[in-house]
């Protein structure tokens, strides 16, 4: 398993203590008697890079070590993949949605593997990733299985019910340090209002393009422009006229807003991205996201197909804009 080595350059360090303050997991770093950071327990490090990323002088570095290819589940049997008919169905859904909406990125099938469920037969990354980083790779074509020790964001693993919540995250302290919320009261409210799964109820996340998934996903996440998200929303309203109530905040975008809300409420949800996923991935400024529970995908496909016959091309052709003389 990949461990992490935390190295420190005393010549560059200004003894500000920000690396210790920002580390989300208490007990890894402490401020020594000389004011320099001291590594107390590197075994607990998940490689999130929060300490080094917030060092004003880049005096701290976090590097993966050990056997990155180690797989503690190598001898464990894997779950049977979805059957050929289901795989073909998912591929058709992906093809239609991308064609009718003009999507650049593949829709991502998201699975939260139960604690007592066999893992899908999918590759684990060589190094730890944030969930949002895995999502961005999946929209480009990658299939990624991540047990908690392959996640580099302890916020994500606790939200998904794979681990407990580190104290600095549970209290919201780290959000105040990032200047993302005004004070501890506001941070505690944000943490309290977000949904989470029970600790130890899930054992892994699995993401893949919808046409490549080997497991029936709980949620399908779309990446696109606001205009494309509008058509997605309209595809689900096409047959009913129903208006949706979305939950969006800019906090915990991929894990909470794109996955957990659709999963727990069986309803679509939009998200604009968040500080973490925008700082840690290649998400463009023009991108946003929508999570759709698997049960609504047939409606999405049918609705998109109907809208593409007239409404989508008419809108994109700007039929109500007067010709320029």
mmCIF file of C-alpha atoms in Angstrom:
data_model
loop_
_atom_site.group_PDB
_atom_site.id
_atom_site.type_symbol
_atom_site.label_atom_id
_atom_site.label_comp_id
_atom_site.label_asym_id
_atom_site.label_seq_id
_atom_site.Cartn_x
_atom_site.Cartn_y
_atom_site.Cartn_z
ATOM 1 C CA UNK A 1 0.000 0.000 0.000
ATOM 2 C CA UNK A 2 1.250 3.483 -0.749
ATOM 3 C CA UNK A 3 2.397 5.440 2.312
ATOM 4 C CA UNK A 4 3.459 9.070 2.388
ATOM 5 C CA UNK A 5 6.687 10.806 3.311
ATOM 6 C CA UNK A 6 6.397 14.381 4.553
ATOM 7 C CA UNK A 7 9.605 16.342 4.030
ATOM 8 C CA UNK A 8 10.382 19.839 5.320
ATOM 9 C CA UNK A 9 12.832 22.510 4.130
ATOM 10 C CA UNK A 10 13.884 24.586 7.163
ATOM 11 C CA UNK A 11 15.646 27.107 4.922
ATOM 12 C CA UNK A 12 12.360 28.024 3.238
ATOM 13 C CA UNK A 13 10.053 27.642 6.266
ATOM 14 C CA UNK A 14 8.822 30.846 7.945
ATOM 15 C CA UNK A 15 7.358 29.013 10.966
ATOM 16 C CA UNK A 16 3.823 30.240 10.257
ATOM 17 C CA UNK A 17 2.217 26.993 11.445
ATOM 18 C CA UNK A 18 -0.302 26.910 8.599
ATOM 19 C CA UNK A 19 0.654 23.359 7.616
ATOM 20 C CA UNK A 20 -0.259 22.099 11.100
ATOM 21 C CA UNK A 21 -3.431 24.176 11.239
ATOM 22 C CA UNK A 22 -4.691 23.027 7.836
ATOM 23 C CA UNK A 23 -3.944 19.315 8.151
ATOM 24 C CA UNK A 24 -7.454 17.820 8.395
ATOM 25 C CA UNK A 25 -6.350 14.833 10.480
ATOM 26 C CA UNK A 26 -5.146 15.683 14.006
ATOM 27 C CA UNK A 27 -1.924 14.057 15.163
ATOM 28 C CA UNK A 28 0.029 13.930 11.913
ATOM 29 C CA UNK A 29 1.835 17.249 12.302
ATOM 30 C CA UNK A 30 2.675 19.351 15.337
ATOM 31 C CA UNK A 31 4.585 22.584 15.887
ATOM 32 C CA UNK A 32 7.922 21.783 17.518
ATOM 33 C CA UNK A 33 9.704 23.751 20.229
ATOM 34 C CA UNK A 34 11.760 25.550 17.581
ATOM 35 C CA UNK A 35 8.603 26.577 15.686
ATOM 36 C CA UNK A 36 9.160 24.208 12.786
ATOM 37 C CA UNK A 37 6.546 21.559 11.900
ATOM 38 C CA UNK A 38 7.265 18.071 13.226
ATOM 39 C CA UNK A 39 5.917 14.876 11.642
ATOM 40 C CA UNK A 40 4.376 12.865 14.491
ATOM 41 C CA UNK A 41 2.478 10.105 12.679
ATOM 42 C CA UNK A 42 2.983 9.889 8.912
ATOM 43 C CA UNK A 43 1.089 6.566 8.828
ATOM 44 C CA UNK A 44 -2.180 8.485 9.162
ATOM 45 C CA UNK A 45 -1.425 10.735 6.153
ATOM 46 C CA UNK A 46 -3.773 10.293 3.186
ATOM 47 C CA UNK A 47 -1.755 12.438 0.781
ATOM 48 C CA UNK A 48 -4.358 15.194 0.436
ATOM 49 C CA UNK A 49 -1.653 17.851 -0.010
ATOM 50 C CA UNK A 50 -3.619 20.342 2.105
ATOM 51 C CA UNK A 51 -0.587 21.100 4.266
ATOM 52 C CA UNK A 52 1.804 21.649 1.369
ATOM 53 C CA UNK A 53 -0.808 23.485 -0.685
ATOM 54 C CA UNK A 54 -1.280 26.057 2.077
ATOM 55 C CA UNK A 55 2.402 26.566 2.824
ATOM 56 C CA UNK A 56 3.216 30.095 1.579
ATOM 57 C CA UNK A 57 6.810 29.113 0.807
ATOM 58 C CA UNK A 58 6.246 25.539 -0.386
ATOM 59 C CA UNK A 59 8.569 24.410 2.390
ATOM 60 C CA UNK A 60 6.614 21.179 2.894
ATOM 61 C CA UNK A 61 6.316 18.300 0.421
ATOM 62 C CA UNK A 62 4.175 15.160 0.552
ATOM 63 C CA UNK A 63 5.351 12.231 -1.585
ATOM 64 C CA UNK A 64 3.934 8.739 -2.044
ATOM 65 C CA UNK A 65 6.223 5.870 -1.046
ATOM 66 C CA UNK A 66 5.965 2.108 -0.719
ATOM 67 C CA UNK A 67 4.280 -0.371 -3.010
ATOM 68 C CA UNK A 68 1.679 1.633 -4.896
ATOM 69 C CA UNK A 69 0.412 -1.525 -6.623
ATOM 70 C CA UNK A 70 -0.408 -3.326 -3.372
ATOM 71 C CA UNK A 71 -3.990 -4.592 -3.352
ATOM 72 C CA UNK A 72 -5.250 -5.985 -0.029
ATOM 73 C CA UNK A 73 -8.304 -7.361 -1.858
ATOM 74 C CA UNK A 74 -6.326 -9.296 -4.475
ATOM 75 C CA UNK A 75 -7.489 -12.671 -3.132
ATOM 76 C CA UNK A 76 -11.076 -11.599 -2.569
ATOM 77 C CA UNK A 77 -13.640 -12.710 -5.174
ATOM 78 C CA UNK A 78 -15.141 -9.846 -7.191
ATOM 79 C CA UNK A 79 -18.768 -9.169 -7.966
ATOM 80 C CA UNK A 80 -20.258 -10.419 -11.208
ATOM 81 C CA UNK A 81 -20.426 -7.627 -13.806
ATOM 82 C CA UNK A 82 -23.704 -6.381 -15.222
ATOM 83 C CA UNK A 83 -25.002 -8.625 -17.967
ATOM 84 C CA UNK A 84 -24.489 -7.884 -21.655
ATOM 85 C CA UNK A 85 -28.057 -6.657 -22.135
ATOM 86 C CA UNK A 86 -27.736 -4.115 -19.305
ATOM 87 C CA UNK A 87 -24.347 -2.983 -20.561
ATOM 88 C CA UNK A 88 -25.819 -2.407 -24.004
ATOM 89 C CA UNK A 89 -28.712 -0.475 -22.456
ATOM 90 C CA UNK A 90 -26.329 1.823 -20.567
ATOM 91 C CA UNK A 91 -24.234 2.347 -23.706
ATOM 92 C CA UNK A 92 -27.353 3.345 -25.603
ATOM 93 C CA UNK A 93 -28.342 5.815 -22.909
ATOM 94 C CA UNK A 94 -24.891 7.389 -23.028
ATOM 95 C CA UNK A 95 -24.869 7.603 -26.814
ATOM 96 C CA UNK A 96 -28.307 9.231 -27.005
ATOM 97 C CA UNK A 97 -27.643 11.761 -24.232
ATOM 98 C CA UNK A 98 -24.303 12.820 -25.654
ATOM 99 C CA UNK A 99 -25.690 13.098 -29.173
ATOM 100 C CA UNK A 100 -28.931 14.929 -28.373
ATOM 101 C CA UNK A 101 -27.376 17.368 -25.889
ATOM 102 C CA UNK A 102 -24.028 17.766 -27.625
ATOM 103 C CA UNK A 103 -22.121 16.751 -24.501
ATOM 104 C CA UNK A 104 -18.331 16.861 -24.635
ATOM 105 C CA UNK A 105 -17.803 14.688 -21.548
ATOM 106 C CA UNK A 106 -19.084 11.182 -20.918
ATOM 107 C CA UNK A 107 -21.748 10.765 -18.209
ATOM 108 C CA UNK A 108 -20.246 9.066 -15.156
ATOM 109 C CA UNK A 109 -21.817 6.073 -13.419
ATOM 110 C CA UNK A 110 -21.273 6.372 -9.654
ATOM 111 C CA UNK A 111 -21.471 3.398 -7.300
ATOM 112 C CA UNK A 112 -21.178 3.418 -3.515
ATOM 113 C CA UNK A 113 -20.332 -0.173 -2.616
ATOM 114 C CA UNK A 114 -22.060 -1.467 0.528
ATOM 115 C CA UNK A 115 -19.952 -2.681 3.435
ATOM 116 C CA UNK A 116 -21.109 -6.306 2.944
ATOM 117 C CA UNK A 117 -20.970 -6.246 -0.868
ATOM 118 C CA UNK A 118 -18.277 -7.730 -3.103
ATOM 119 C CA UNK A 119 -16.126 -5.162 -4.852
ATOM 120 C CA UNK A 120 -16.575 -4.722 -8.605
ATOM 121 C CA UNK A 121 -13.758 -5.953 -10.813
ATOM 122 C CA UNK A 122 -12.158 -2.591 -11.570
ATOM 123 C CA UNK A 123 -8.667 -1.086 -11.213
ATOM 124 C CA UNK A 124 -7.539 0.946 -8.222
ATOM 125 C CA UNK A 125 -5.394 4.036 -8.855
ATOM 126 C CA UNK A 126 -1.662 3.809 -8.161
ATOM 127 C CA UNK A 127 -1.865 6.853 -5.898
ATOM 128 C CA UNK A 128 -4.585 8.346 -3.752
ATOM 129 C CA UNK A 129 -7.111 10.614 -5.437
ATOM 130 C CA UNK A 130 -9.843 12.914 -4.286
ATOM 131 C CA UNK A 131 -13.303 11.704 -5.310
ATOM 132 C CA UNK A 132 -13.723 14.755 -7.542
ATOM 133 C CA UNK A 133 -10.436 13.936 -9.281
ATOM 134 C CA UNK A 134 -11.657 10.394 -9.924
ATOM 135 C CA UNK A 135 -14.886 11.831 -11.347
ATOM 136 C CA UNK A 136 -12.998 14.090 -13.735
ATOM 137 C CA UNK A 137 -10.903 11.136 -14.904
ATOM 138 C CA UNK A 138 -14.039 9.014 -15.390
ATOM 139 C CA UNK A 139 -15.687 11.589 -17.649
ATOM 140 C CA UNK A 140 -12.605 11.203 -19.862
ATOM 141 C CA UNK A 141 -12.936 7.407 -19.955
ATOM 142 C CA UNK A 142 -11.274 5.977 -16.822
ATOM 143 C CA UNK A 143 -12.785 3.340 -14.526
ATOM 144 C CA UNK A 144 -11.649 3.779 -10.924
ATOM 145 C CA UNK A 145 -12.315 1.758 -7.770
ATOM 146 C CA UNK A 146 -11.349 3.474 -4.508
ATOM 147 C CA UNK A 147 -11.587 1.925 -1.053
ATOM 148 C CA UNK A 148 -11.111 4.534 1.692
ATOM 149 C CA UNK A 149 -7.322 4.138 1.779
ATOM 150 C CA UNK A 150 -7.194 5.244 -1.869
ATOM 151 C CA UNK A 151 -9.126 8.465 -1.163
ATOM 152 C CA UNK A 152 -7.020 11.527 -0.399
ATOM 153 C CA UNK A 153 -9.939 13.584 0.934
ATOM 154 C CA UNK A 154 -11.092 12.581 4.437
ATOM 155 C CA UNK A 155 -14.145 14.792 3.993
ATOM 156 C CA UNK A 156 -15.311 12.627 1.104
ATOM 157 C CA UNK A 157 -14.712 9.299 2.841
ATOM 158 C CA UNK A 158 -16.699 10.419 5.892
ATOM 159 C CA UNK A 159 -19.553 11.842 3.804
ATOM 160 C CA UNK A 160 -19.804 8.561 1.892
ATOM 161 C CA UNK A 161 -19.899 6.518 5.104
ATOM 162 C CA UNK A 162 -16.552 4.784 4.621
ATOM 163 C CA UNK A 163 -14.866 6.322 7.674
ATOM 164 C CA UNK A 164 -15.610 8.510 10.657
ATOM 165 C CA UNK A 165 -15.319 12.296 10.527
ATOM 166 C CA UNK A 166 -12.009 13.907 11.595
ATOM 167 C CA UNK A 167 -12.531 16.479 14.348
ATOM 168 C CA UNK A 168 -11.443 19.502 12.309
ATOM 169 C CA UNK A 169 -13.988 18.605 9.647
ATOM 170 C CA UNK A 170 -16.779 17.709 12.063
ATOM 171 C CA UNK A 171 -16.524 21.083 13.806
ATOM 172 C CA UNK A 172 -16.059 23.000 10.565
ATOM 173 C CA UNK A 173 -12.783 24.468 11.867
ATOM 174 C CA UNK A 174 -10.931 23.833 8.626
ATOM 175 C CA UNK A 175 -13.555 25.701 6.577
ATOM 176 C CA UNK A 176 -12.955 28.808 8.675
ATOM 177 C CA UNK A 177 -9.208 28.451 8.174
ATOM 178 C CA UNK A 178 -9.794 28.400 4.421
ATOM 179 C CA UNK A 179 -11.885 31.589 4.762
ATOM 180 C CA UNK A 180 -14.782 29.776 3.146
ATOM 181 C CA UNK A 181 -17.115 30.580 6.056
ATOM 182 C CA UNK A 182 -17.148 33.505 8.433
ATOM 183 C CA UNK A 183 -16.920 31.703 11.764
ATOM 184 C CA UNK A 184 -17.287 28.393 13.603
ATOM 185 C CA UNK A 185 -21.049 28.806 13.966
ATOM 186 C CA UNK A 186 -21.580 29.129 10.227
ATOM 187 C CA UNK A 187 -19.183 26.248 9.561
ATOM 188 C CA UNK A 188 -20.911 23.977 12.069
ATOM 189 C CA UNK A 189 -24.264 24.729 10.468
ATOM 190 C CA UNK A 190 -22.966 23.871 6.993
ATOM 191 C CA UNK A 191 -21.582 20.555 8.258
ATOM 192 C CA UNK A 192 -24.790 19.758 10.165
ATOM 193 C CA UNK A 193 -27.040 20.460 7.171
ATOM 194 C CA UNK A 194 -25.224 18.284 4.654
ATOM 195 C CA UNK A 195 -26.365 14.672 4.303
ATOM 196 C CA UNK A 196 -23.954 11.858 5.141
ATOM 197 C CA UNK A 197 -24.150 8.075 5.133
ATOM 198 C CA UNK A 198 -23.693 6.126 8.400
ATOM 199 C CA UNK A 199 -20.013 5.472 9.265
ATOM 200 C CA UNK A 200 -18.665 2.126 7.995
ATOM 201 C CA UNK A 201 -21.783 1.539 5.862
ATOM 202 C CA UNK A 202 -19.850 1.695 2.559
ATOM 203 C CA UNK A 203 -16.501 0.152 1.629
ATOM 204 C CA UNK A 204 -15.586 1.791 -1.667
ATOM 205 C CA UNK A 205 -16.534 4.201 -4.427
ATOM 206 C CA UNK A 206 -16.517 3.100 -8.043
ATOM 207 C CA UNK A 207 -16.796 5.494 -10.981
ATOM 208 C CA UNK A 208 -16.718 4.798 -14.711
ATOM 209 C CA UNK A 209 -18.215 6.112 -17.945
ATOM 210 C CA UNK A 210 -21.804 4.920 -18.114
ATOM 211 C CA UNK A 211 -21.080 2.692 -21.100
ATOM 212 C CA UNK A 212 -18.142 1.011 -19.321
ATOM 213 C CA UNK A 213 -19.503 0.424 -15.820
ATOM 214 C CA UNK A 214 -19.447 -3.170 -14.576
ATOM 215 C CA UNK A 215 -21.899 -2.440 -11.742
ATOM 216 C CA UNK A 216 -25.376 -0.934 -11.777
ATOM 217 C CA UNK A 217 -24.782 2.615 -10.499
ATOM 218 C CA UNK A 218 -26.875 4.493 -7.971
ATOM 219 C CA UNK A 219 -26.346 7.843 -9.694
ATOM 220 C CA UNK A 220 -25.257 9.112 -13.114
ATOM 221 C CA UNK A 221 -23.409 12.451 -13.091
ATOM 222 C CA UNK A 222 -23.383 14.736 -16.125
ATOM 223 C CA UNK A 223 -20.788 17.429 -16.812
ATOM 224 C CA UNK A 224 -21.701 20.282 -19.103
ATOM 225 C CA UNK A 225 -22.598 23.895 -19.654
ATOM 226 C CA UNK A 226 -25.535 25.605 -17.915
ATOM 227 C CA UNK A 227 -27.460 25.369 -21.199
ATOM 228 C CA UNK A 228 -26.943 21.591 -21.352
ATOM 229 C CA UNK A 229 -28.006 21.246 -17.716
ATOM 230 C CA UNK A 230 -31.173 23.167 -18.592
ATOM 231 C CA UNK A 231 -32.050 20.587 -21.257
ATOM 232 C CA UNK A 232 -31.326 17.749 -18.848
ATOM 233 C CA UNK A 233 -33.723 19.303 -16.381
ATOM 234 C CA UNK A 234 -36.335 19.813 -19.080
ATOM 235 C CA UNK A 235 -35.953 16.212 -20.243
ATOM 236 C CA UNK A 236 -37.190 15.073 -16.830
ATOM 237 C CA UNK A 237 -40.034 17.607 -16.870
ATOM 238 C CA UNK A 238 -41.070 16.886 -20.453
ATOM 239 C CA UNK A 239 -43.831 14.424 -19.575
ATOM 240 C CA UNK A 240 -45.035 15.999 -16.312
ATOM 241 C CA UNK A 241 -44.186 19.716 -16.244
ATOM 242 C CA UNK A 242 -42.739 19.163 -12.763
ATOM 243 C CA UNK A 243 -40.409 21.811 -11.315
ATOM 244 C CA UNK A 244 -37.462 20.618 -9.257
ATOM 245 C CA UNK A 245 -36.103 21.842 -5.934
ATOM 246 C CA UNK A 246 -32.334 21.720 -6.127
ATOM 247 C CA UNK A 247 -29.803 21.826 -3.281
ATOM 248 C CA UNK A 248 -26.657 23.753 -4.178
ATOM 249 C CA UNK A 249 -24.214 25.579 -1.950
ATOM 250 C CA UNK A 250 -20.690 25.440 -3.340
ATOM 251 C CA UNK A 251 -19.639 23.079 -0.545
ATOM 252 C CA UNK A 252 -18.899 19.356 -1.051
ATOM 253 C CA UNK A 253 -20.061 19.543 -4.643
ATOM 254 C CA UNK A 254 -19.264 16.120 -6.088
ATOM 255 C CA UNK A 255 -19.824 13.991 -3.003
ATOM 256 C CA UNK A 256 -22.872 15.694 -1.466
ATOM 257 C CA UNK A 257 -24.614 17.618 -4.217
ATOM 258 C CA UNK A 258 -23.935 15.461 -7.281
ATOM 259 C CA UNK A 259 -24.182 12.053 -5.585
ATOM 260 C CA UNK A 260 -25.759 11.946 -2.122
ATOM 261 C CA UNK A 261 -28.771 14.184 -2.754
ATOM 262 C CA UNK A 262 -29.823 12.254 -5.889
ATOM 263 C CA UNK A 263 -29.153 8.959 -4.092
ATOM 264 C CA UNK A 264 -31.020 9.760 -0.888
ATOM 265 C CA UNK A 265 -33.902 11.758 -2.385
ATOM 266 C CA UNK A 266 -34.348 9.818 -5.641
ATOM 267 C CA UNK A 267 -34.394 13.140 -7.466
ATOM 268 C CA UNK A 268 -31.966 15.007 -9.728
ATOM 269 C CA UNK A 269 -29.712 17.679 -8.284
ATOM 270 C CA UNK A 270 -27.506 20.370 -9.779
ATOM 271 C CA UNK A 271 -24.181 21.597 -8.471
ATOM 272 C CA UNK A 272 -21.871 24.396 -9.526
ATOM 273 C CA UNK A 273 -18.738 22.682 -8.300
ATOM 274 C CA UNK A 274 -16.961 23.633 -5.079
ATOM 275 C CA UNK A 275 -13.693 25.074 -3.808
ATOM 276 C CA UNK A 276 -12.083 21.641 -3.453
ATOM 277 C CA UNK A 277 -13.028 20.130 -6.794
ATOM 278 C CA UNK A 278 -12.177 23.310 -8.711
ATOM 279 C CA UNK A 279 -8.808 23.666 -6.960
ATOM 280 C CA UNK A 280 -7.901 19.986 -7.419
ATOM 281 C CA UNK A 281 -9.036 19.240 -10.975
ATOM 282 C CA UNK A 282 -9.269 20.651 -14.493
ATOM 283 C CA UNK A 283 -12.911 21.727 -14.207
ATOM 284 C CA UNK A 284 -13.469 24.714 -16.464
ATOM 285 C CA UNK A 285 -15.155 27.907 -15.340
ATOM 286 C CA UNK A 286 -18.042 27.238 -17.719
ATOM 287 C CA UNK A 287 -18.818 23.775 -16.340
ATOM 288 C CA UNK A 288 -21.467 22.626 -13.911
ATOM 289 C CA UNK A 289 -22.906 19.248 -13.037
ATOM 290 C CA UNK A 290 -26.110 17.302 -12.496
ATOM 291 C CA UNK A 291 -26.564 14.044 -10.646
ATOM 292 C CA UNK A 292 -29.466 11.861 -11.786
ATOM 293 C CA UNK A 293 -30.627 8.717 -9.955
ATOM 294 C CA UNK A 294 -30.446 5.657 -12.168
ATOM 295 C CA UNK A 295 -34.224 5.208 -11.986
ATOM 296 C CA UNK A 296 -34.744 8.471 -13.893
ATOM 297 C CA UNK A 297 -32.364 7.705 -16.742
ATOM 298 C CA UNK A 298 -35.045 6.204 -19.033
ATOM 299 C CA UNK A 299 -37.035 9.439 -18.648
ATOM 300 C CA UNK A 300 -33.928 11.519 -19.396
ATOM 301 C CA UNK A 301 -33.261 9.552 -22.569
ATOM 302 C CA UNK A 302 -36.840 9.771 -23.821
ATOM 303 C CA UNK A 303 -37.129 13.453 -22.930
ATOM 304 C CA UNK A 304 -33.843 14.381 -24.594
ATOM 305 C CA UNK A 305 -34.896 12.526 -27.725
ATOM 306 C CA UNK A 306 -38.150 14.481 -27.940
ATOM 307 C CA UNK A 307 -36.559 17.866 -27.161
ATOM 308 C CA UNK A 308 -33.915 17.295 -29.832
ATOM 309 C CA UNK A 309 -36.599 17.095 -32.523
ATOM 310 C CA UNK A 310 -37.412 20.824 -32.344
ATOM 311 C CA UNK A 311 -36.871 22.651 -29.030
ATOM 312 C CA UNK A 312 -33.090 22.187 -28.755
ATOM 313 C CA UNK A 313 -32.211 23.092 -32.382
ATOM 314 C CA UNK A 314 -34.661 26.014 -32.420
ATOM 315 C CA UNK A 315 -33.165 27.453 -29.238
ATOM 316 C CA UNK A 316 -29.592 27.004 -30.409
ATOM 317 C CA UNK A 317 -30.469 28.556 -33.770
ATOM 318 C CA UNK A 318 -31.769 31.646 -31.905
ATOM 319 C CA UNK A 319 -35.020 31.681 -33.872
ATOM 320 C CA UNK A 320 -36.356 34.723 -32.025
ATOM 321 C CA UNK A 321 -33.269 36.858 -32.582
ATOM 322 C CA UNK A 322 -33.909 39.377 -35.402
ATOM 323 C CA UNK A 323 -31.509 39.116 -38.342
ATOM 324 C CA UNK A 324 -28.624 41.569 -38.287
ATOM 325 C CA UNK A 325 -29.122 44.140 -41.071
#
